[in-house]
Each structure stands twice: as structure tokens, then as C-alpha cells.
Coordinates of C-alpha atoms in Angstrom, one line a residue:
M1 CA -0.2 0.1 0.0
L2 CA 1.7 3.5 1.0
S3 CA 5.3 3.8 1.1
A4 CA 4.8 7.2 3.3
A5 CA 2.4 9.0 5.0
V6 CA 2.6 12.7 5.9
A7 CA 0.9 14.1 9.0
G8 CA -0.2 17.6 9.7
G9 CA -2.1 19.0 12.6
V10 CA -5.5 17.5 13.8
F11 CA -8.0 18.4 10.8
A12 CA -5.3 20.4 9.0
S13 CA -3.1 19.6 5.9
P14 CA 0.6 19.2 6.3
P15 CA 2.9 22.0 5.2
P16 CA 4.6 21.5 1.8
A17 CA 8.2 21.2 3.4
S18 CA 6.9 18.0 5.2
I19 CA 5.3 16.8 2.0
L20 CA 8.4 17.5 0.0
A21 CA 10.5 15.7 2.5
A22 CA 8.6 12.5 2.2
V23 CA 8.8 12.7 -1.6
L24 CA 12.7 13.3 -1.7
H25 CA 13.1 10.5 0.8
L26 CA 11.5 8.0 -1.3
H27 CA 13.2 9.2 -4.5
D28 CA 16.6 8.7 -2.6
A29 CA 15.5 5.3 -1.7
G30 CA 15.4 4.5 -5.4
A31 CA 11.5 5.2 -6.1
S32 CA 11.2 5.6 -10.1
G33 CA 8.5 8.1 -9.5
V34 CA 6.2 9.1 -6.6
L35 CA 2.3 9.4 -6.6
L36 CA 0.7 11.6 -4.1
I37 CA -2.9 10.7 -3.5
V38 CA -4.7 13.6 -2.0
K39 CA -8.3 14.1 -0.8
N40 CA -9.9 16.9 -2.0
Y41 CA -9.9 19.7 0.2
T42 CA -8.5 23.1 -0.3
G43 CA -5.5 23.2 2.0
D44 CA -4.3 19.7 0.9
R45 CA -4.7 20.4 -2.8
L46 CA -2.8 23.6 -2.3
N47 CA 0.1 22.2 -0.1
F48 CA 0.5 18.7 -1.9
G49 CA 0.6 20.7 -5.3
L50 CA 3.2 23.1 -4.2
A51 CA 5.2 20.1 -2.9
A52 CA 4.8 18.5 -6.2
E53 CA 6.0 21.5 -8.2
Q54 CA 9.0 21.9 -5.7
A55 CA 10.1 18.0 -6.3
R56 CA 9.7 18.1 -10.0
N57 CA 12.1 21.1 -9.9
R58 CA 14.6 18.8 -8.4
G59 CA 14.2 16.4 -11.2
V60 CA 11.6 13.9 -9.3
S61 CA 8.7 12.2 -11.3
V62 CA 5.7 13.1 -9.2
A63 CA 2.0 12.8 -10.0
M64 CA -1.1 13.5 -8.0
V65 CA -4.6 11.9 -7.8
I66 CA -7.2 14.0 -6.3
V67 CA -9.9 11.5 -4.5
A68 CA -13.5 13.1 -4.6
D69 CA -15.9 10.4 -3.3
D70 CA -18.3 12.2 -1.1
C71 CA -21.9 12.0 -2.5
A72 CA -23.6 14.3 0.1
F73 CA -24.0 17.5 -1.7
E74 CA -26.7 17.3 -4.6
R75 CA -25.0 20.5 -6.3
P76 CA -21.5 20.5 -4.9
G77 CA -19.9 24.0 -5.0
K78 CA -16.8 25.2 -6.7
A79 CA -14.6 23.2 -4.4
G80 CA -16.3 20.0 -5.6
R81 CA -16.9 16.7 -3.6
R82 CA -14.9 15.8 -0.6
G83 CA -12.5 13.1 -0.2
L84 CA -13.7 10.6 2.4
C85 CA -13.0 6.9 3.0
G86 CA -13.1 5.9 -0.5
T87 CA -9.5 7.1 -0.5
V88 CA -8.5 3.9 1.3
F89 CA -9.6 2.1 -1.8
V90 CA -7.3 4.1 -3.9
H91 CA -4.4 3.4 -1.4
K92 CA -4.9 -0.5 -1.9
L93 CA -5.3 -0.4 -5.7
A94 CA -2.4 2.0 -6.5
G95 CA -0.1 0.0 -4.0
A96 CA -0.8 -3.3 -5.7
L97 CA 0.0 -1.7 -9.2
A98 CA 3.1 -0.3 -7.9
E99 CA 4.1 -3.5 -6.5
E100 CA 3.5 -5.2 -10.1
G101 CA 5.8 -2.9 -11.7
Y102 CA 3.4 -0.4 -13.5
P103 CA 4.7 2.8 -14.4
L104 CA 3.7 5.9 -12.7
D105 CA 1.3 7.2 -15.9
K106 CA -0.3 3.9 -15.9
I107 CA -1.1 3.6 -12.2
V108 CA -2.6 7.3 -12.6
A109 CA -4.7 6.4 -15.5
K110 CA -6.0 3.2 -13.7
V111 CA -6.9 4.5 -10.3
T112 CA -8.6 7.8 -12.1
E113 CA -10.6 5.4 -14.2
V114 CA -11.9 3.6 -10.6
L115 CA -12.4 6.8 -8.9
K116 CA -15.5 7.3 -11.3
G117 CA -17.3 4.3 -9.3
I118 CA -16.4 5.3 -5.8
G119 CA -18.9 6.9 -3.7
T120 CA -19.1 7.4 0.0
L121 CA -21.7 8.9 2.6
G122 CA -21.5 9.4 6.4
V123 CA -24.0 9.5 9.3
S124 CA -23.5 10.4 13.0
L125 CA -25.0 10.4 16.3
S126 CA -22.6 13.1 17.7
P127 CA -20.1 15.6 16.8
C128 CA -16.5 15.3 17.7
S129 CA -13.9 17.7 19.5
V130 CA -10.5 18.8 18.6
P131 CA -8.4 18.1 21.7
G132 CA -8.7 21.1 24.2
C133 CA -11.7 22.5 21.9
L134 CA -15.4 22.5 22.3
P135 CA -17.5 20.2 19.8
S136 CA -17.5 21.3 16.3
F137 CA -21.4 21.3 16.2
Q138 CA -24.3 20.6 18.4
L139 CA -26.2 17.7 18.0
P140 CA -29.4 17.3 20.4
P141 CA -30.0 13.8 21.8
G142 CA -32.0 11.7 19.6
D143 CA -30.8 13.4 16.4
M144 CA -28.7 12.1 13.7
E145 CA -26.6 14.1 11.3
L146 CA -26.3 12.9 7.4
G147 CA -23.6 13.8 5.0
L148 CA -20.8 14.7 7.5
G149 CA -17.1 15.1 6.3
I150 CA -14.1 13.7 8.3
H151 CA -13.0 17.0 9.9
G152 CA -15.9 17.4 12.2
E153 CA -17.8 19.7 9.9
P154 CA -21.6 19.2 10.3
G155 CA -23.7 17.3 7.4
I156 CA -26.4 18.4 5.1
Q157 CA -29.5 16.9 6.7
R158 CA -30.7 16.4 10.3
S159 CA -33.3 14.0 11.4
K160 CA -34.5 11.6 14.2
V161 CA -32.5 8.5 15.0
A162 CA -34.2 5.5 13.3
C163 CA -33.3 2.0 13.2
A164 CA -30.2 0.7 11.3
D165 CA -31.9 -0.8 8.3
Q166 CA -34.0 2.6 7.7
V167 CA -30.6 4.5 8.0
V168 CA -28.7 2.6 5.8
N169 CA -31.5 2.4 3.4
T170 CA -31.6 6.3 3.4
M171 CA -28.0 6.7 3.1
I172 CA -27.9 4.3 0.0
D173 CA -30.9 5.9 -1.6
H174 CA -29.1 9.4 -0.9
M175 CA -25.8 7.8 -2.7
T176 CA -27.4 6.5 -5.8
N177 CA -30.1 9.6 -6.3
P178 CA -29.7 10.1 -9.9
S179 CA -31.1 13.7 -9.7
S180 CA -27.8 14.5 -7.4
Q181 CA -24.9 15.5 -9.2
S182 CA -22.5 14.0 -6.8
H183 CA -24.5 10.4 -6.9
L184 CA -22.8 7.3 -7.4
L185 CA -24.1 5.4 -10.5
L186 CA -25.3 1.7 -9.3
N187 CA -27.5 -0.6 -11.4
S188 CA -28.7 -4.0 -10.3
G189 CA -26.2 -6.6 -11.3
D190 CA -23.4 -4.3 -10.6
S191 CA -20.5 -5.7 -8.2
V192 CA -18.9 -3.7 -5.5
V193 CA -16.9 -3.7 -2.6
L194 CA -18.5 -2.3 0.7
C195 CA -16.5 -0.6 3.4
V196 CA -18.5 0.1 6.6
N197 CA -16.2 2.7 8.4
N198 CA -16.3 3.6 12.0
L199 CA -16.1 7.4 12.3
G200 CA -14.5 6.8 15.8
A201 CA -16.7 6.0 18.8
L202 CA -18.9 3.0 17.6
S203 CA -18.7 -0.3 19.2
C204 CA -17.9 -3.6 17.3
L205 CA -21.8 -4.6 17.9
E206 CA -23.2 -1.5 16.3
M207 CA -20.6 -1.7 13.6
A208 CA -21.9 -5.5 12.9
V209 CA -25.5 -4.5 13.0
V210 CA -25.0 -1.5 10.2
T211 CA -22.6 -4.1 8.1
R212 CA -25.4 -6.4 8.1
A213 CA -28.2 -3.8 7.3
A214 CA -26.0 -2.7 4.3
L215 CA -25.4 -6.0 3.0
S216 CA -29.1 -6.7 3.0
T217 CA -30.1 -3.2 1.5
L218 CA -27.6 -3.6 -1.4
E219 CA -28.6 -7.4 -2.2
A220 CA -32.4 -6.3 -2.2
R221 CA -31.4 -3.9 -5.0
G222 CA -29.8 -6.7 -6.9
V223 CA -26.2 -5.5 -6.1
V224 CA -23.5 -8.1 -5.9
V225 CA -21.4 -7.5 -2.9
A226 CA -18.2 -8.8 -3.9
R227 CA -16.0 -8.2 -0.6
V228 CA -17.0 -6.2 2.5
M229 CA -14.5 -4.4 5.0
S230 CA -15.9 -3.2 8.5
G231 CA -13.8 -1.4 10.9
S232 CA -11.9 1.8 11.6
F233 CA -10.2 3.0 8.4
M234 CA -10.6 6.9 8.2
T235 CA -12.0 8.2 11.6
S236 CA -12.9 11.6 12.9
L237 CA -11.7 11.6 16.3
E238 CA -14.3 10.3 18.8
M239 CA -17.3 11.0 16.5
A240 CA -20.2 8.2 17.1
G241 CA -20.8 7.8 13.4
V242 CA -20.4 5.4 10.5
S243 CA -19.6 6.3 6.7
L244 CA -20.5 3.5 4.0
S245 CA -18.2 3.5 0.9
L246 CA -18.8 1.7 -2.3
M247 CA -16.6 1.0 -5.1
R248 CA -17.8 -0.6 -8.5
V249 CA -15.6 -3.5 -9.5
D250 CA -14.6 -5.9 -12.3
P251 CA -12.4 -9.1 -12.2
E252 CA -9.2 -6.8 -12.7
V253 CA -9.9 -4.2 -10.0
L254 CA -11.3 -7.0 -7.7
R255 CA -7.9 -8.8 -8.5
L256 CA -5.8 -5.7 -7.2
F257 CA -8.2 -5.3 -4.1
D258 CA -7.3 -8.7 -3.3
A259 CA -3.6 -8.5 -3.7
K260 CA -1.7 -9.5 -0.4
T261 CA -0.1 -6.7 1.7
S262 CA 1.8 -6.4 4.5
A263 CA 0.0 -3.3 5.8
P264 CA -0.6 -4.0 9.4
A265 CA -4.2 -2.5 9.6
W266 CA -5.4 -3.8 6.2
P267 CA -8.0 -6.6 7.2
N268 CA -7.4 -10.3 6.0
L269 CA -10.3 -10.4 4.0
S270 CA -11.8 -13.8 2.3
S271 CA -11.6 -13.6 -1.5
V272 CA -15.0 -15.0 -1.7
C273 CA -18.2 -13.3 -3.0
V274 CA -20.0 -12.3 0.1
S275 CA -23.5 -12.1 -1.4
S276 CA -25.5 -15.1 -1.9
R277 CA -23.8 -16.7 1.0
Q278 CA -26.1 -17.9 4.0
Y279 CA -25.2 -15.9 7.0
T280 CA -28.0 -17.5 9.7
V281 CA -29.5 -20.8 10.0
E282 CA -33.0 -21.0 11.3
P283 CA -33.6 -23.3 14.1
P284 CA -35.9 -26.3 13.5
A285 CA -39.7 -25.5 13.5
L286 CA -41.4 -26.0 16.9
R287 CA -44.0 -28.8 16.9
T288 CA -47.5 -27.5 17.5
W289 CA -51.1 -29.1 18.1
A290 CA -54.0 -27.6 16.3
Q291 CA -56.4 -29.5 18.8
G292 CA -57.9 -27.2 21.2
G293 CA -60.0 -28.3 24.2
P294 CA -62.0 -27.1 27.0
L295 CA -58.8 -25.5 28.9
S296 CA -57.7 -23.6 25.9
P297 CA -59.3 -20.5 26.4
V298 CA -58.2 -20.4 29.9
M299 CA -54.6 -21.1 29.1
R300 CA -54.6 -18.4 26.4
S301 CA -56.0 -15.9 29.0
A302 CA -53.1 -16.8 31.5
L303 CA -50.4 -16.6 28.8
Q304 CA -51.7 -13.1 27.5
R305 CA -51.9 -11.9 31.2
I306 CA -48.3 -13.3 31.9
S307 CA -47.0 -11.6 28.7
S308 CA -48.2 -8.3 29.8
A309 CA -47.1 -8.5 33.2
L310 CA -43.5 -9.3 31.9
L311 CA -43.4 -6.5 29.5
D312 CA -44.9 -4.0 32.3
R313 CA -42.1 -5.0 34.6
Q314 CA -39.2 -4.8 32.0
E315 CA -37.4 -1.9 33.2
E316 CA -38.0 -2.8 37.0
L317 CA -36.3 -6.3 36.3
N318 CA -33.3 -4.7 34.4
A319 CA -32.9 -2.3 37.5
L320 CA -32.8 -5.2 39.7
D321 CA -30.5 -7.2 37.4
R322 CA -28.0 -4.0 37.1
A323 CA -27.2 -4.4 40.8
S324 CA -25.8 -7.9 40.4
G325 CA -25.5 -8.7 36.7
D326 CA -25.5 -7.3 33.2
G327 CA -28.9 -5.5 33.6
D328 CA -30.8 -7.4 31.0
C329 CA -33.0 -9.6 32.9
G330 CA -36.2 -7.7 32.0
N331 CA -35.0 -7.4 28.3
T332 CA -34.7 -11.4 28.3
H333 CA -38.4 -12.2 29.9
A334 CA -39.8 -9.3 27.6
Q335 CA -38.5 -11.4 24.4
A336 CA -40.2 -14.3 25.8
A337 CA -43.4 -12.3 26.4
R338 CA -43.4 -11.0 22.8
A339 CA -42.6 -14.5 21.3
I340 CA -45.6 -15.9 23.4
Q341 CA -47.8 -13.1 22.1
E342 CA -46.6 -13.7 18.6
W343 CA -47.3 -17.4 18.8
L344 CA -50.9 -16.9 20.1
C345 CA -51.7 -14.9 17.3
I346 CA -51.1 -17.7 14.6
H347 CA -51.7 -20.9 16.8
V348 CA -54.5 -22.9 18.7
V349 CA -53.7 -23.3 22.4
P350 CA -53.6 -27.1 22.7
G351 CA -56.1 -28.4 25.2
C352 CA -53.5 -30.6 27.1
P353 CA -51.5 -28.9 29.5
G354 CA -48.5 -30.9 29.1
Q355 CA -48.5 -30.2 25.4
L356 CA -48.8 -26.5 26.1
L357 CA -45.8 -26.7 28.4
S358 CA -43.7 -28.6 25.8
V359 CA -44.6 -25.9 23.1
L360 CA -43.7 -23.1 25.5
A361 CA -40.4 -24.8 26.8
G362 CA -39.3 -24.9 23.1
L363 CA -40.3 -21.3 22.4
V364 CA -38.4 -19.9 25.4
Q365 CA -35.2 -21.9 24.6
E366 CA -35.3 -20.5 21.0
K367 CA -36.5 -17.0 21.7
M368 CA -35.7 -16.1 25.2
G369 CA -31.7 -16.6 25.4
G370 CA -29.9 -16.0 28.7
S371 CA -29.9 -18.5 31.5
S372 CA -33.6 -17.9 32.0
G373 CA -34.2 -19.5 28.6
G374 CA -32.1 -22.5 29.2
V375 CA -33.2 -23.5 32.8
G376 CA -36.0 -21.7 33.7
D377 CA -36.6 -19.8 37.3
N378 CA -37.6 -21.9 40.2
N379 CA -38.9 -19.5 43.0
A380 CA -42.7 -19.8 43.8
A381 CA -44.2 -16.6 45.0
E382 CA -43.7 -13.0 46.0
L383 CA -42.3 -14.0 49.5
G384 CA -39.9 -16.5 47.7
A385 CA -38.6 -13.7 45.6
E386 CA -38.3 -11.2 48.4
S387 CA -36.4 -13.8 50.6
T388 CA -33.6 -13.9 47.8
R389 CA -32.4 -10.7 49.2
D390 CA -30.5 -12.8 51.9
L391 CA -29.2 -15.3 49.6
R392 CA -25.5 -15.8 48.5
A393 CA -25.1 -16.2 45.0
R394 CA -23.2 -19.4 43.9
A395 CA -23.5 -19.2 40.0
G396 CA -24.0 -16.5 37.5
R397 CA -22.7 -13.2 37.4
A398 CA -23.9 -12.3 40.9
S399 CA -21.5 -14.9 42.2
Y400 CA -18.4 -12.6 41.4
I401 CA -19.8 -9.7 43.3
A402 CA -19.4 -9.2 47.0
A403 CA -22.5 -10.5 49.3
E404 CA -22.9 -7.1 50.9
R405 CA -23.3 -5.3 47.9
V406 CA -26.0 -7.6 46.5
T407 CA -28.9 -6.4 48.7
L408 CA -31.8 -6.5 46.2
P409 CA -34.3 -9.5 45.4
D410 CA -33.1 -11.6 42.3
P411 CA -34.8 -10.4 39.2
G412 CA -35.4 -13.8 37.9
A413 CA -37.2 -14.8 41.0
V414 CA -39.2 -11.4 40.8
A415 CA -40.1 -12.4 37.3
V416 CA -41.3 -15.8 38.2
A417 CA -43.5 -14.4 41.1
A418 CA -45.0 -12.0 38.6
I419 CA -45.5 -15.0 36.2
L420 CA -47.5 -16.8 39.1
R421 CA -49.4 -13.7 40.1
A422 CA -50.7 -13.5 36.6
V423 CA -51.9 -17.1 36.3
L424 CA -53.5 -16.7 39.8
E425 CA -55.1 -13.5 38.4
S426 CA -56.5 -15.3 35.4
L427 CA -57.9 -18.4 37.1
E428 CA -59.5 -16.2 39.7
E429 CA -61.1 -14.1 36.7
Q430 CA -62.3 -17.2 35.0
S431 CA -63.8 -18.8 38.2

């Protein structure tokens, strides 16, 4: 990939003298030519351009490629589209061509052609701050910013936070909108490399969610995702955001992209096409009984009341769990409650209690997760749940916490007490 990188101040282009020093160092080391890969910002173009002229005056063969992959602005101003994370694609392709011995002019021609099929768009839930300075812009909680740059500048559109699928769909719609002068031409059947880039502060989990949403959105549009990169490739300090970069590829470009490199931050990607691969396997279908009976209405009523009770107490159970665990007990039981509600919508409750319990056991094992889904809870009433304040945990996450700090009742026991209370109230109502 790169033979050298020249750093400036935070969010500032490096001075021409530093750039010239890097160029001359490579020339003195035996490089037959030097390619400057520059993102399209005024300061970068000015300073790298000056350094290139100074190097040519010293007899060095120098060329410059400007990366302008930003898809945010429908009508870019005089400065044109900004250079964003698509620059990383150019680093990889130009490096592979140089390694194969291509002359400088051929490398410039090839990456210039590929640049026409590269587009990037970012979205963020927060601004960033240059060390020692205030945030670059204000973003109220619950809002997100679309079309940001990488130097902390705000975007082109602000909206309420939505789920990953909606956000990614909005981003790709904007990137490929033919009415925009900076759109990326993308048709069904095209092959692309996708880069999901962490702008600085997203977790691995959030990145995985966005990556899966991007794959699904592109595949739904008939686009073949040949390769996918997900990680931190071009960050903006601590910005809690992500950018999507797409590069149209043919077999030759893909060959260059797959070329091995010793660059330590380059991901060890599979050379197998990502699209059409199966990511998940559905569990076997639960056995159900369509035969109802006299007890079916009673048991349906009890299940409905149980589900409502667990959903109503979701936050209470989470709060209890935070004192001794990871704070998700309420969420886990809510998953079971929603699964039961969905099952009730499309199934007849079997008349045999044993058959119903068998169905419910399979349902919570599949949908509930956590230890509650696998082993169930075994306290029988509110008093039993309350007495768990004084028990010493011998297993689970609470066993790692000092006993004197665990003073609240066990959330699983509280959940079971709520379930039994719901069953009792349902039976009393029927009688």
C-alpha cells in the first residue's frame, strides 16, 4: 500500500516542506516515481500541489491523484466533492499496481478510471472535538446528522434517529439518487466492494449491525457485494458515526483489491463473494398441536396476562439485574413475552396442559436466551422472591460480586413471582 504518509495538525493539511521531505526520501531510496494520493480539500490540494512542483524542479517524477468520493451534496460548490473513506480503496489499488511494476502514468490512469465508481456517505449521532476545544457542532440527543465530512464539519441533513435498516436505506438512496450531481451510478447486477467505516466511537456490535443492514439493502437492490470491509479505516476523532463507501469493481479491479499486503491495519479479507452466502440458519420448527380443548381459553388468557405482566415490569427487572448482573433480565423476559404473543396470534392453544408446556419450553429456549431461557426460574411466589435478598449467589454473574453489595431480590425470582401472580389472577377471573 503506501510507502509514506505525511501528517499535519489535527484536521489540517501538512505543510509543503513536510510533503517534500517525504517525496525526496522516497526518491533517494530508489523510487522511479512518486504518486501523491490527496483528498479533495483546498488546503491539501494547495500544499501537496506546491510540494509536487518543488519536487519536479529537483528532477523527481511526481504525479497527483485527487480523491473526491463524497456523495452528500446534490450540487457541489466550486471546491467540488470532498475526499472521504473511499481514499482507502485508492491506496490499496495503487499500491498493488506499484508492487506489480506498473509505471506511474499507468497507475494514475487506472485509479482515475476506478475513482468514477467510488462513493461515500457518512452519518453520525454525535459531533467530535479537537483536543482542548468545544464540539465542532451541536447535535441534540435523539438526532442524527447525515452527510458529514471527516474534519468535524456538520452534515447536510438532520433527522431523528431510526433503526439501522432505515438509516442504511436512506444513506444508499441518497448516494445513488440520479438527480444528485454527486451520486454514484449503481445498477442492479453491478458488483461492489463495501467498506463500513467507523468514524471513531461505535462499538463492534453497532458496526456489525450496520454492516448486516448494508449487505441486506444492497442485495435487495440486486447489487452483488463482492467483498466487505468493516472497521476503523478513516476516523474523525471520537465521532459516534459510520460511513459507507462503495466501489464498483470488475474482475481486474477485484484482483488488485485482493492482492496481499503487509500493511498491518489492512483486514485479512476472504476472497469469496459475500452476496448469496447464507449468514444464519433457522432453528428447527417447533412442533405445535392444532387440537384445542375446554382448557384452551383459560390457558390463552393466562398466557396473555403473563406476557403483559413481563412487558410491564421490563425496566424494573433490568434495574434489579444491574445491581448484580448485566442489567438485561427484563429484556430477556420481554423477548419471551413477545414470542408468546406472536405465537398466540397464529396458533391454537392445545387443550392438554402438558402439550402447552412442551411448546412453551421450546419457544423460550429458542427466543428467550440467557440462563432464564435455558434453565427456567424456580421460586414460587412474591415472598420467595423477596427472600432472595439474603441468599448468597453461588453461580451466575452475581457470584462474582461481594455479598454485602447484593441487597436487592433476585430479578429472575421476581419475574417468576410475577408470572405466578398473572396465572393466579387469570384463574380467579375465569372462576
